[in-house]
Short mmCIF file of C-alpha atoms and ligand atoms in Angstrom, two decimals:
data_model
loop_
_atom_site.label_atom_id
_atom_site.label_comp_id
_atom_site.label_asym_id
_atom_site.label_seq_id
_atom_site.Cartn_x
_atom_site.Cartn_y
_atom_site.Cartn_z
CA MET X 7 16.08 -13.03 8.64
CA TRP X 8 18.62 -11.41 5.85
CA GLY X 9 22.19 -12.34 7.60
CA GLY X 10 23.73 -14.55 4.69
CA ARG X 11 25.12 -11.92 2.90
CA PHE X 12 26.59 -9.69 5.82
CA ALA X 13 29.86 -9.87 7.38
CA ALA X 14 28.47 -8.25 10.81
CA GLY X 15 25.29 -7.38 12.57
CA PRO X 16 23.73 -3.62 12.45
CA SER X 17 24.91 -1.23 14.89
CA ALA X 18 22.87 -0.20 17.66
CA ILE X 19 21.85 2.82 15.44
CA MET X 20 20.83 1.30 12.65
CA ARG X 21 18.48 -2.02 14.96
CA GLU X 22 17.25 1.65 16.50
CA ILE X 23 16.34 3.25 13.36
CA ASN X 24 15.31 0.07 11.58
CA ALA X 25 12.65 -0.86 14.05
CA SER X 26 8.74 -0.32 13.42
CA ILE X 27 8.16 -2.91 16.00
CA PRO X 28 6.72 -0.34 18.50
CA PHE X 29 3.95 0.51 16.28
CA ASP X 30 3.38 -1.72 13.45
CA LYS X 31 2.56 -4.70 16.68
CA ALA X 32 -0.82 -3.03 16.10
CA LEU X 33 -0.88 -4.74 12.90
CA TRP X 34 -0.75 -8.08 14.68
CA ARG X 35 -4.57 -9.63 13.66
CA GLN X 36 -3.73 -8.46 10.16
CA ASP X 37 -0.98 -10.03 9.84
CA ILE X 38 -1.69 -13.40 11.29
CA ALA X 39 -5.13 -13.35 8.71
CA ALA X 40 -2.65 -12.25 5.77
CA SER X 41 -0.99 -15.17 6.27
CA LYS X 42 -3.03 -18.26 6.99
CA ALA X 43 -5.00 -16.85 3.77
CA HIS X 44 -1.17 -17.05 2.19
CA VAL X 45 -0.19 -20.24 3.58
CA ALA X 46 -3.71 -21.99 2.88
CA MET X 47 -3.22 -21.01 -0.36
CA LEU X 48 -0.02 -22.47 -0.81
CA GLY X 49 -1.12 -25.92 -0.04
CA ALA X 50 -4.03 -25.52 -2.08
CA THR X 51 -1.71 -25.23 -4.62
CA GLY X 52 0.71 -27.15 -3.58
CA ILE X 53 2.97 -25.28 -3.78
CA ILE X 54 4.14 -26.23 -0.16
CA GLU X 55 2.73 -29.91 0.98
CA ALA X 56 -0.58 -29.94 2.30
CA GLU X 57 0.39 -31.38 5.74
CA ASP X 58 3.20 -28.27 6.36
CA ALA X 59 0.41 -25.81 5.33
CA ARG X 60 -2.30 -27.74 8.40
CA THR X 61 1.23 -27.60 10.43
CA ILE X 62 2.14 -23.66 9.60
CA ALA X 63 -1.47 -22.11 10.14
CA GLY X 64 -1.94 -24.00 13.59
CA GLY X 65 1.45 -22.39 14.32
CA LEU X 66 -0.01 -18.76 13.25
CA ASP X 67 -3.18 -19.62 15.68
CA ALA X 68 -0.34 -20.64 18.47
CA VAL X 69 1.44 -17.40 17.76
CA ALA X 70 -2.10 -15.47 18.04
CA ALA X 71 -3.32 -16.91 21.02
CA GLU X 72 0.59 -15.53 22.64
CA TYR X 73 -0.19 -12.15 21.23
CA GLU X 74 -3.87 -11.88 22.31
CA ALA X 75 -2.82 -13.09 25.88
CA ASP X 76 0.76 -11.28 26.38
CA GLY X 77 0.71 -8.70 24.19
CA VAL X 78 3.06 -8.36 20.95
CA PRO X 79 6.86 -8.44 22.01
CA GLU X 80 8.48 -5.90 21.60
CA ASP X 81 12.43 -6.81 20.26
CA TRP X 82 14.08 -4.64 17.91
CA ASP X 83 16.59 -7.01 16.33
CA LEU X 84 13.54 -8.54 14.86
CA GLU X 85 12.73 -5.44 12.92
CA ASP X 86 8.52 -5.20 12.64
CA ILE X 87 5.38 -6.94 13.03
CA HIS X 88 6.46 -10.05 10.17
CA MET X 89 9.90 -10.52 11.26
CA THR X 90 8.01 -10.75 14.93
CA THR X 91 5.57 -12.86 13.89
CA GLU X 92 7.54 -15.68 11.82
CA SER X 93 10.47 -16.30 14.29
CA ARG X 94 8.30 -17.27 16.94
CA LEU X 95 6.63 -19.56 13.87
CA ALA X 96 9.92 -20.77 13.91
CA VAL X 97 10.00 -21.43 17.64
CA LEU X 98 6.86 -23.36 17.49
CA ILE X 99 7.06 -25.70 14.91
CA GLY X 100 10.65 -25.29 14.12
CA PRO X 101 12.17 -25.29 10.36
CA VAL X 102 8.88 -25.90 8.53
CA ALA X 103 7.54 -22.22 9.40
CA GLY X 104 9.89 -21.33 6.93
CA ARG X 105 7.79 -22.14 3.73
CA LEU X 106 5.51 -19.27 5.05
CA HIS X 107 7.31 -16.44 3.17
CA THR X 108 7.58 -18.50 0.11
CA ALA X 109 6.51 -16.44 -3.03
CA ARG X 110 5.49 -13.77 -0.68
CA SER X 111 7.88 -10.53 0.46
CA ARG X 112 6.85 -7.92 3.47
CA ASN X 113 6.54 -5.71 1.10
CA ASP X 114 3.27 -7.34 -0.17
CA GLN X 115 2.55 -8.66 3.23
CA VAL X 116 2.95 -5.27 4.69
CA ALA X 117 0.55 -3.19 1.96
CA THR X 118 -1.61 -6.15 2.51
CA ASP X 119 -1.79 -5.67 6.18
CA PHE X 120 -1.84 -2.21 6.33
CA ARG X 121 -4.96 -2.57 4.28
CA LEU X 122 -6.91 -4.49 6.26
CA TRP X 123 -6.42 -2.51 8.93
CA VAL X 124 -7.36 0.69 7.24
CA ARG X 125 -10.22 -1.10 5.59
CA ASP X 126 -11.26 -1.55 9.66
CA ALA X 127 -10.77 1.90 10.12
CA PHE X 128 -12.59 3.34 7.47
CA ASP X 129 -16.20 1.16 9.53
CA GLN X 130 -14.71 2.33 12.50
CA ALA X 131 -15.29 6.20 11.19
CA ASP X 132 -18.92 5.02 9.32
CA ALA X 133 -20.04 3.37 12.26
CA GLY X 134 -18.83 6.55 15.08
CA LEU X 135 -21.07 8.74 12.25
CA ALA X 136 -23.21 7.25 12.17
CA VAL X 137 -24.09 7.26 15.81
CA LEU X 138 -23.23 11.32 15.91
CA GLN X 139 -25.68 11.17 13.23
CA GLN X 140 -28.45 9.95 15.13
CA ALA X 141 -28.25 12.28 18.02
CA LEU X 142 -27.94 15.06 15.68
CA VAL X 143 -31.35 14.54 13.92
CA THR X 144 -33.08 13.64 17.25
CA ARG X 145 -31.67 16.52 18.36
CA ALA X 146 -32.60 18.58 15.07
CA GLY X 147 -36.63 17.01 15.36
CA GLU X 148 -36.77 18.27 19.06
CA HIS X 149 -35.59 21.67 17.95
CA ALA X 150 -37.46 22.05 14.58
CA GLY X 151 -39.29 25.31 15.89
CA SER X 152 -36.36 26.69 18.35
CA ILE X 153 -35.66 29.97 16.74
CA MET X 154 -31.87 31.50 17.07
CA PRO X 155 -29.80 34.14 15.51
CA GLY X 156 -28.46 32.56 12.23
CA PHE X 157 -25.57 34.57 11.79
CA THR X 158 -23.04 35.46 9.01
CA HIS X 159 -19.90 37.23 9.20
CA LEU X 160 -20.77 36.33 12.50
CA GLN X 161 -23.03 38.93 12.73
CA THR X 162 -26.86 38.78 13.24
CA ALA X 163 -28.79 37.97 9.93
CA GLN X 164 -31.71 35.99 9.83
CA PRO X 165 -33.77 34.19 12.54
CA VAL X 166 -32.92 30.52 11.85
CA THR X 167 -34.23 27.21 13.79
CA LEU X 168 -31.85 25.47 15.81
CA GLY X 169 -33.16 22.22 14.02
CA HIS X 170 -32.58 23.55 11.12
CA HIS X 171 -28.72 24.12 12.12
CA LEU X 172 -27.92 21.19 13.74
CA MET X 173 -29.32 19.15 10.61
CA ALA X 174 -26.69 21.43 8.66
CA TYR X 175 -23.88 19.50 10.32
CA TYR X 176 -26.29 16.16 9.36
CA GLU X 177 -25.69 16.74 6.06
CA MET X 178 -21.91 17.86 5.99
CA THR X 179 -21.13 13.82 8.14
CA ALA X 180 -23.74 12.38 5.78
CA ARG X 181 -20.98 13.79 2.75
CA ASP X 182 -18.16 12.26 5.21
CA ARG X 183 -19.38 9.12 5.11
CA SER X 184 -19.96 8.70 1.99
CA ARG X 185 -16.47 9.74 1.16
CA PHE X 186 -15.89 6.76 3.30
CA ALA X 187 -17.46 4.23 1.52
CA ASP X 188 -16.07 5.41 -1.18
CA ALA X 189 -12.53 5.30 -0.51
CA ARG X 190 -12.99 1.70 0.92
CA VAL X 191 -14.75 0.94 -2.51
CA ARG X 192 -11.30 1.90 -3.89
CA SER X 193 -9.21 0.47 -1.42
CA ASN X 194 -10.60 -2.70 -1.09
CA LYS X 195 -7.82 -5.33 -3.36
CA SER X 196 -5.67 -7.30 -2.46
CA PRO X 197 -1.91 -6.83 -3.19
CA LEU X 198 -0.99 -10.00 -1.41
CA GLY X 199 1.29 -11.47 -4.11
CA ALA X 200 2.83 -8.91 -5.70
CA ALA X 201 5.92 -10.20 -4.26
CA ALA X 202 8.51 -8.07 -3.32
CA LEU X 203 7.55 -6.06 -6.70
CA ALA X 204 7.16 -7.83 -10.00
CA GLY X 205 5.51 -10.96 -8.80
CA THR X 206 6.57 -14.21 -8.15
CA GLY X 207 7.58 -17.69 -10.79
CA PHE X 208 5.27 -19.78 -8.31
CA ALA X 209 2.06 -21.15 -9.76
CA ILE X 210 -0.09 -18.68 -6.90
CA ASP X 211 -3.64 -18.34 -6.83
CA ARG X 212 -3.99 -14.26 -6.12
CA PHE X 213 -7.86 -14.25 -6.64
CA MET X 214 -8.19 -17.14 -3.73
CA THR X 215 -6.09 -15.15 -1.14
CA ALA X 216 -7.99 -11.53 -1.75
CA GLU X 217 -11.31 -13.84 -1.51
CA ALA X 218 -10.34 -15.31 2.02
CA LEU X 219 -9.09 -11.73 3.35
CA GLY X 220 -12.63 -9.99 2.03
CA PHE X 221 -10.82 -8.22 -0.80
CA ASP X 222 -13.40 -7.50 -4.04
CA ALA X 223 -10.25 -8.56 -6.23
CA PRO X 224 -6.36 -8.54 -6.73
CA THR X 225 -4.52 -5.26 -7.21
CA ALA X 226 -3.76 -5.50 -11.17
CA ASN X 227 -0.10 -4.53 -10.86
CA SER X 228 2.55 -5.69 -8.84
CA LEU X 229 4.56 -2.74 -8.81
CA ASP X 230 2.14 -0.55 -8.34
CA SER X 231 0.72 -2.82 -5.21
CA VAL X 232 3.57 -2.31 -3.42
CA SER X 233 4.17 1.50 -4.07
CA ASP X 234 0.49 2.43 -3.80
CA ARG X 235 -0.41 4.32 -0.51
CA ASP X 236 -3.78 5.89 -2.07
CA PHE X 237 -5.66 3.76 0.25
CA ALA X 238 -4.46 5.59 3.31
CA ILE X 239 -4.34 9.21 2.27
CA ASP X 240 -7.68 8.08 1.50
CA TYR X 241 -8.49 7.63 4.56
CA LEU X 242 -6.57 10.34 5.97
CA MET X 243 -7.99 13.07 3.71
CA ALA X 244 -11.22 11.53 4.32
CA ALA X 245 -11.14 12.04 8.27
CA ALA X 246 -9.09 15.58 7.92
CA GLN X 247 -12.04 16.41 6.06
CA THR X 248 -14.69 14.81 8.72
CA SER X 249 -12.26 16.84 11.14
CA LEU X 250 -13.10 20.00 10.06
CA HIS X 251 -16.28 19.37 9.90
CA LEU X 252 -16.33 18.44 13.71
CA SER X 253 -14.20 21.44 14.24
CA ARG X 254 -16.65 24.15 13.53
CA LEU X 255 -18.94 22.30 15.38
CA ALA X 256 -16.95 22.21 18.20
CA GLU X 257 -16.35 26.03 17.82
CA GLU X 258 -19.99 26.56 17.47
CA LEU X 259 -20.47 24.70 20.88
CA ILE X 260 -17.64 26.66 22.54
CA LEU X 261 -18.88 30.04 22.05
CA TRP X 262 -22.64 29.13 22.18
CA ALA X 263 -21.41 28.06 25.86
CA SER X 264 -19.46 30.91 26.36
CA GLN X 265 -21.95 33.73 28.83
CA PRO X 266 -22.06 36.36 26.19
CA PHE X 267 -23.72 34.09 24.24
CA GLY X 268 -25.61 31.16 26.47
CA PHE X 269 -27.38 29.35 24.31
CA VAL X 270 -26.10 25.63 25.54
CA VAL X 271 -24.66 23.71 29.00
CA LEU X 272 -23.42 21.06 27.96
CA PRO X 273 -23.22 17.53 29.49
CA ASP X 274 -21.08 17.96 32.93
CA SER X 275 -20.12 14.45 31.75
CA LEU X 276 -18.05 16.58 29.10
CA SER X 277 -16.77 19.33 30.79
CA THR X 278 -14.53 20.02 33.23
CA GLY X 279 -13.58 22.57 35.99
CA SER X 280 -11.24 25.09 36.70
CA SER X 281 -8.81 24.45 39.87
CA ILE X 282 -8.76 28.21 40.52
CA MET X 283 -11.48 29.80 39.12
CA PRO X 284 -14.93 27.67 41.54
CA GLN X 285 -17.20 28.94 39.35
CA LYS X 286 -15.84 27.55 36.00
CA LYS X 287 -17.04 25.22 33.48
CA ASN X 288 -14.79 24.41 30.50
CA PRO X 289 -15.87 23.04 27.04
CA ASP X 290 -12.66 20.90 27.21
CA ALA X 291 -13.97 18.08 24.93
CA ALA X 292 -14.77 20.78 22.23
CA GLU X 293 -11.41 22.30 22.53
CA LEU X 294 -9.83 18.89 22.20
CA VAL X 295 -12.26 18.28 19.74
CA ARG X 296 -11.31 21.10 17.57
CA GLY X 297 -7.88 20.65 18.43
CA HIS X 298 -7.30 17.79 17.17
CA SER X 299 -8.39 17.90 13.70
CA GLY X 300 -5.00 20.18 13.93
CA ARG X 301 -3.40 16.78 14.25
CA ILE X 302 -5.04 14.60 11.61
CA VAL X 303 -4.87 17.70 8.74
CA GLY X 304 -1.08 17.00 10.13
CA ALA X 305 -1.15 13.12 10.43
CA LEU X 306 -2.63 13.37 6.17
CA THR X 307 0.13 16.18 5.75
CA SER X 308 3.12 13.79 6.95
CA LEU X 309 1.68 10.77 4.75
CA MET X 310 1.48 12.67 1.39
CA ILE X 311 5.14 14.08 2.14
CA THR X 312 6.82 10.69 3.31
CA MET X 313 4.96 9.77 -0.14
CA LYS X 314 5.63 12.47 -3.00
CA GLY X 315 8.85 12.24 -3.86
CA LEU X 316 9.18 8.24 -4.08
CA PRO X 317 10.33 6.12 -7.08
CA LEU X 318 8.77 2.96 -7.20
CA ALA X 319 8.51 0.41 -5.72
CA TYR X 320 8.58 0.04 -1.71
CA SER X 321 11.23 1.91 -0.17
CA LYS X 322 11.51 2.24 3.34
CA ASP X 323 10.48 5.60 3.68
CA MET X 324 7.41 3.95 3.66
CA GLN X 325 7.78 2.06 6.67
CA ASP X 326 6.86 5.70 8.81
CA ASP X 327 3.41 5.62 6.70
CA LYS X 328 1.59 4.02 9.73
CA PRO X 329 2.37 6.45 12.98
CA PRO X 330 0.01 9.04 10.94
CA VAL X 331 -2.44 6.92 10.08
CA PHE X 332 -2.55 5.34 13.69
CA GLU X 333 -2.43 8.54 15.44
CA ALA X 334 -5.86 10.06 13.08
CA ALA X 335 -7.27 7.27 13.41
CA GLY X 336 -7.44 7.06 17.20
CA LEU X 337 -8.00 10.96 17.42
CA LEU X 338 -11.05 10.97 15.00
CA THR X 339 -13.07 8.05 16.73
CA LEU X 340 -12.91 9.56 19.79
CA SER X 341 -13.36 13.13 18.59
CA ILE X 342 -16.46 11.88 16.79
CA ALA X 343 -17.52 10.00 20.05
CA ALA X 344 -16.67 13.02 22.48
CA MET X 345 -19.28 15.12 19.39
CA ALA X 346 -21.78 12.61 20.21
CA GLY X 347 -22.12 12.46 23.52
CA MET X 348 -21.92 16.74 23.48
CA ILE X 349 -24.81 16.75 21.05
CA ALA X 350 -26.86 14.27 23.12
CA GLY X 351 -26.64 15.52 26.13
CA ALA X 352 -26.21 19.53 25.60
CA THR X 353 -28.96 21.31 27.04
CA PHE X 354 -29.91 24.41 24.52
CA ARG X 355 -31.32 27.25 25.58
CA THR X 356 -33.72 27.96 23.64
CA GLN X 357 -35.21 31.33 25.38
CA ARG X 358 -31.44 32.94 25.32
CA MET X 359 -32.20 31.63 21.69
CA ARG X 360 -34.97 33.09 21.24
CA ALA X 361 -34.28 36.97 23.06
CA ALA X 362 -31.14 36.60 20.90
CA ALA X 363 -33.21 35.94 17.81
CA GLU X 364 -34.93 38.96 18.64
CA LEU X 365 -31.58 41.35 18.82
CA GLY X 366 -29.41 43.20 15.78
CA TYR X 367 -32.72 43.65 13.53
CA ALA X 368 -32.92 39.92 12.00
CA THR X 369 -36.31 40.33 10.16
CA ALA X 370 -34.98 43.55 7.98
CA THR X 371 -35.09 41.60 5.27
CA ASP X 372 -39.25 40.16 5.97
CA LEU X 373 -39.34 43.98 5.92
CA ALA X 374 -37.52 44.57 2.52
CA ASP X 375 -39.71 40.68 1.19
CA TRP X 376 -43.02 42.54 2.27
CA LEU X 377 -42.54 45.38 0.08
CA VAL X 378 -41.84 43.68 -2.55
CA ARG X 379 -44.58 40.96 -2.52
CA GLN X 380 -47.27 43.80 -1.23
CA ALA X 381 -46.09 46.86 -2.72
CA GLY X 382 -44.82 45.89 -5.74
CA ILE X 383 -41.35 47.68 -4.74
CA PRO X 384 -38.09 46.08 -6.47
CA PHE X 385 -35.63 44.45 -3.92
CA ARG X 386 -33.09 47.10 -4.15
CA GLU X 387 -35.77 50.06 -3.45
CA ALA X 388 -37.08 47.42 -1.12
CA HIS X 389 -33.24 47.35 0.55
CA HIS X 390 -32.80 51.28 0.85
CA ILE X 391 -36.38 51.51 2.20
CA THR X 392 -35.67 48.89 5.03
CA GLY X 393 -32.25 50.27 5.70
CA SER X 394 -33.93 53.55 6.50
CA ALA X 395 -36.33 52.04 9.05
CA VAL X 396 -33.73 50.22 10.69
CA LYS X 397 -31.52 53.74 10.89
CA LEU X 398 -34.39 55.23 12.43
CA ALA X 399 -35.57 51.70 14.69
CA GLU X 400 -31.30 51.73 16.13
CA SER X 401 -31.10 55.69 16.90
CA ARG X 402 -34.69 55.19 18.88
CA GLY X 403 -33.37 52.09 20.43
CA LEU X 404 -36.11 49.75 19.28
CA PRO X 405 -36.76 46.58 17.84
CA LEU X 406 -38.45 47.08 14.19
CA ASP X 407 -41.69 45.53 14.81
CA GLN X 408 -42.15 48.08 17.74
CA LEU X 409 -41.79 51.37 15.33
CA PRO X 410 -45.27 53.21 14.67
CA LEU X 411 -46.50 52.68 11.67
CA GLY X 412 -46.66 56.65 11.32
CA ASP X 413 -42.36 56.14 11.29
CA LEU X 414 -42.38 53.62 8.80
CA GLN X 415 -45.33 55.73 6.66
CA ALA X 416 -43.18 58.66 6.64
CA ILE X 417 -39.94 56.48 5.19
CA ASP X 418 -42.42 55.02 2.65
CA ALA X 419 -46.17 55.59 2.24
CA ARG X 420 -46.50 52.23 0.65
CA ILE X 421 -46.53 50.66 4.15
CA ASP X 422 -49.31 49.77 6.19
CA GLU X 423 -50.45 47.97 9.34
CA ARG X 424 -50.08 44.39 7.61
CA VAL X 425 -46.75 44.60 7.60
CA TYR X 426 -45.87 43.95 11.39
CA ALA X 427 -47.53 40.22 10.97
CA ALA X 428 -44.22 39.69 8.82
CA LEU X 429 -41.57 41.16 11.11
CA SER X 430 -41.85 38.34 14.00
CA VAL X 431 -39.35 35.90 14.27
CA GLU X 432 -41.77 32.99 14.11
CA ALA X 433 -43.41 34.80 11.05
CA SER X 434 -39.82 35.02 9.39
CA VAL X 435 -38.68 32.02 9.84
CA ALA X 436 -41.81 30.34 8.66
CA ALA X 437 -41.72 32.25 5.40
CA ARG X 438 -38.41 30.17 4.41
CA ALA X 439 -40.45 27.51 2.74
CA SER X 440 -37.89 26.61 0.29
CA HIS X 441 -36.73 23.95 -0.24
CA GLY X 442 -33.61 22.93 2.15
CA GLY X 443 -34.97 26.33 4.26
CA THR X 444 -35.11 26.99 7.94
CA ALA X 445 -39.36 27.00 7.94
CA PRO X 446 -40.09 24.67 10.92
CA ALA X 447 -42.09 22.82 8.35
CA GLU X 448 -39.21 22.56 6.13
CA VAL X 449 -36.81 21.05 9.09
CA ARG X 450 -39.39 18.56 9.84
CA LYS X 451 -39.05 16.57 6.40
CA ARG X 452 -35.09 16.84 6.12
CA VAL X 453 -35.68 15.55 9.63
CA ALA X 454 -38.31 12.83 8.82
CA GLU X 455 -35.97 12.00 5.06
CA ALA X 456 -32.27 11.61 7.26
CA ARG X 457 -34.41 8.93 9.79
CA LEU X 458 -35.41 7.42 7.25
CA ALA X 459 -31.77 7.06 5.75
CA LEU X 460 -30.73 5.87 9.55
CA GLY X 461 -33.24 3.43 9.57
CA LEU X 462 -34.45 4.65 12.80
CA GLU X 463 -37.69 4.53 11.09
CA ASP X 464 -39.41 1.37 10.30
N1 LIG P 27 8.68 -3.18 8.33
C1 LIG P 27 8.05 -2.66 7.03
C2 LIG P 27 7.63 -1.60 6.46
O1 LIG P 27 6.68 -1.49 7.75
C3 LIG P 27 8.20 -3.92 5.77
C4 LIG P 27 8.55 -3.96 4.64
C5 LIG P 27 9.92 -4.12 4.56
N2 LIG P 27 10.72 -4.26 3.44
C6 LIG P 27 11.38 -3.87 2.84
N3 LIG P 27 11.81 -4.83 2.33
N4 LIG P 27 12.67 -4.20 4.50
O2 LIG P 27 7.44 -0.90 5.04
#
């Protein structure tokens, strides 16, 4: 394709290091679509004969049909998907195929194909996350009143509801979806027609090709158009953030599924056994979601480092942009689906959660709050009094609400029998009805809003 100025062909090493076809063949649909838009524009503007444009478009359809049926052939001599398609087109329709590359370069071609591919990846992430969110809000609705211990420092802190905990992940994934959506809007511009780097002397219509490919507009600067991989980095940033959220949820499921916690039984369909220990059921899917986040963050790092020192415009380093994005997108799709399956299929052991919430003096803050409200004691002093009560209860091996009233009054005379009503875990969660708090009524409100946002209610 470029042999004109060369006396010798490339060495075997050159062929191998140069070839991107092993991975960029994944762009074949986008490559055909972009070429069809380009050739239709060349015909419509009279840059090539309308008849030739029709022949080339028909030839591209025939190449696409071959790829669909037999896959994309991998010939290193043809370097990449763009040359593979063009060379096959020449075999099928003859020398007229050579007119397709008028007023374009592989530099704007690959930028266009890759943007189209990443655009689909944005949509795929969004659709997957919507399914995960549906599972989260469904389970949260079922468990709006199921009490579990809430932790800080992984130490029992205050009782919360399982529904509240699950809805925390709904909020995270909602932000993830909005990140993908923002990035999609920013990236949906067509680089096609930037040509090699400087634009072209042919009277092309970039608005026409942009529209045909579903872009909002053509890009505004030809140098930027062929140099920009922000859209792919934006995708990976949003993917990395999403994977961090998934990884934290995975970590919690792994903890909760362990015997000392015993808060959840994960579905058999997303667990594995041990080849040596017959009793084991391992949360492998959750562990792999946690593991995959490392690779997704690695993909982001990889592409950022590839790009960081490149002068304008295109450099061949940029060919390495695709493998990290392809890998991360595959891992992300799987991770989201696995997580949706685990949440939908989990059996939550609410008795054990409830019992665990009783341990660790989770309602100590409620005693302090009661002292503030009922006895008008400043919170700092109430905190100190409560500390003494916890110390006493601990030394007796009793939960707070089983300390005799006399003992509580010996610590502070202002305490009376009404305090016991505030010390149950039910009273504790019900009291936290501030906006966004864990009270079951409040959680039900958030679940209803989320269901509306997801289109789950009429
Ligand atoms: N396979 C190349 C890539 O993915 C296409 C662009 C080649 N451009 C060039 N000037 N050699 O980046």
